[in-house]
Protein backbone atom coordinates (compact mmCIF):
# COMPACT_ATOMS: atom_id res chain seq x y z
CA MET A 1 -92.94 -38.17 13.53
CA ILE A 2 -93.70 -35.03 15.40
CA ILE A 3 -90.66 -32.62 16.01
CA LEU A 4 -91.00 -30.35 19.30
CA THR A 5 -89.33 -27.56 19.80
CA GLY A 6 -89.05 -26.25 23.27
CA ALA A 7 -89.81 -29.57 25.01
CA SER A 8 -87.91 -28.15 28.03
CA GLY A 9 -90.33 -25.94 29.06
CA GLY A 10 -93.09 -26.82 31.06
CA ILE A 11 -96.09 -26.91 28.25
CA GLY A 12 -93.63 -28.51 26.29
CA TYR A 13 -93.11 -31.11 28.70
CA ASP A 14 -96.18 -32.37 29.30
CA LEU A 15 -96.75 -32.54 25.51
CA TYR A 16 -93.82 -34.71 24.90
CA LYS A 17 -94.81 -36.30 27.84
CA LYS A 18 -98.01 -37.12 26.28
CA LEU A 19 -97.59 -37.89 23.17
CA SER A 20 -94.68 -39.63 23.70
CA ILE A 21 -96.62 -42.47 24.72
CA LYS A 22 -97.42 -43.09 21.52
CA GLU A 23 -97.00 -41.00 18.31
CA ASP A 24 -92.18 -41.03 17.48
CA VAL A 25 -91.38 -37.91 19.19
CA LEU A 26 -87.92 -35.85 18.07
CA ALA A 27 -88.28 -32.93 21.27
CA ILE A 28 -85.17 -30.34 21.00
CA SER A 29 -84.09 -28.39 24.31
CA ASN A 30 -81.56 -25.43 23.98
CA LYS A 31 -80.96 -25.48 28.32
CA GLU A 32 -81.18 -29.10 29.25
CA LYS A 33 -80.90 -33.51 28.48
CA LEU A 34 -84.43 -34.42 28.66
CA GLU A 35 -84.79 -38.00 28.72
CA ASN A 36 -85.77 -40.60 26.42
CA PHE A 37 -89.25 -41.25 27.25
CA GLY A 38 -91.57 -43.47 25.30
CA LYS A 39 -91.13 -43.34 21.33
CA GLY A 40 -89.47 -40.31 22.84
CA ILE A 41 -85.95 -39.02 21.79
CA CYS A 42 -84.43 -35.60 22.88
CA VAL A 43 -81.87 -33.64 21.61
CA ASN A 44 -80.32 -30.29 22.85
CA LEU A 45 -79.91 -28.30 19.81
CA ASN A 46 -80.10 -24.53 19.13
CA LEU A 47 -82.34 -23.51 16.20
CA LEU A 48 -79.82 -20.40 15.46
CA ASN A 49 -77.06 -23.09 15.01
CA HIS A 50 -77.35 -23.73 11.30
CA GLU A 51 -75.02 -26.61 11.23
CA GLU A 52 -75.86 -28.22 14.50
CA ILE A 53 -79.88 -28.16 12.81
CA ASP A 54 -78.04 -30.05 9.17
CA GLN A 55 -76.66 -32.39 11.33
CA LEU A 56 -79.93 -33.05 13.14
CA ILE A 57 -81.83 -33.73 9.16
CA ILE A 58 -79.19 -36.19 8.89
CA LYS A 59 -79.32 -38.07 12.04
CA PHE A 60 -83.06 -38.62 10.80
CA SER A 61 -83.65 -38.26 7.90
CA GLU A 62 -84.79 -41.97 7.88
CA ASN A 63 -87.35 -41.25 9.66
CA LEU A 64 -88.33 -37.16 8.81
CA GLU A 65 -91.40 -38.18 5.66
CA LYS A 66 -93.68 -37.38 7.15
CA ILE A 67 -93.53 -34.86 10.25
CA THR A 68 -95.49 -32.59 12.69
CA VAL A 69 -93.41 -29.37 13.67
CA LEU A 70 -95.38 -28.27 17.42
CA HIS A 71 -92.90 -24.81 17.76
CA LEU A 72 -93.03 -23.98 21.02
CA ALA A 73 -89.08 -22.78 22.18
CA VAL A 74 -89.51 -18.56 22.10
CA LYS A 75 -85.94 -16.56 22.02
CA SER A 76 -85.12 -15.82 26.30
CA PHE A 77 -82.89 -12.31 26.46
């Protein structure tokens, strides 16, 4: 499974759509809810909120044996 942060940004969104064609992708967006695409699942998540991260891990724990993380999220001020 690929975990992709920053999925609502330009590069992140393009990668999400391309990778989801053949790979399981968990796309994380803090700004907006994106549609699920191909083999991808999109979730809204605040990466600064530890409780939200814990819930995400619990929800997807069965799929998190072998992961690749693509971290494209940036903190906006």
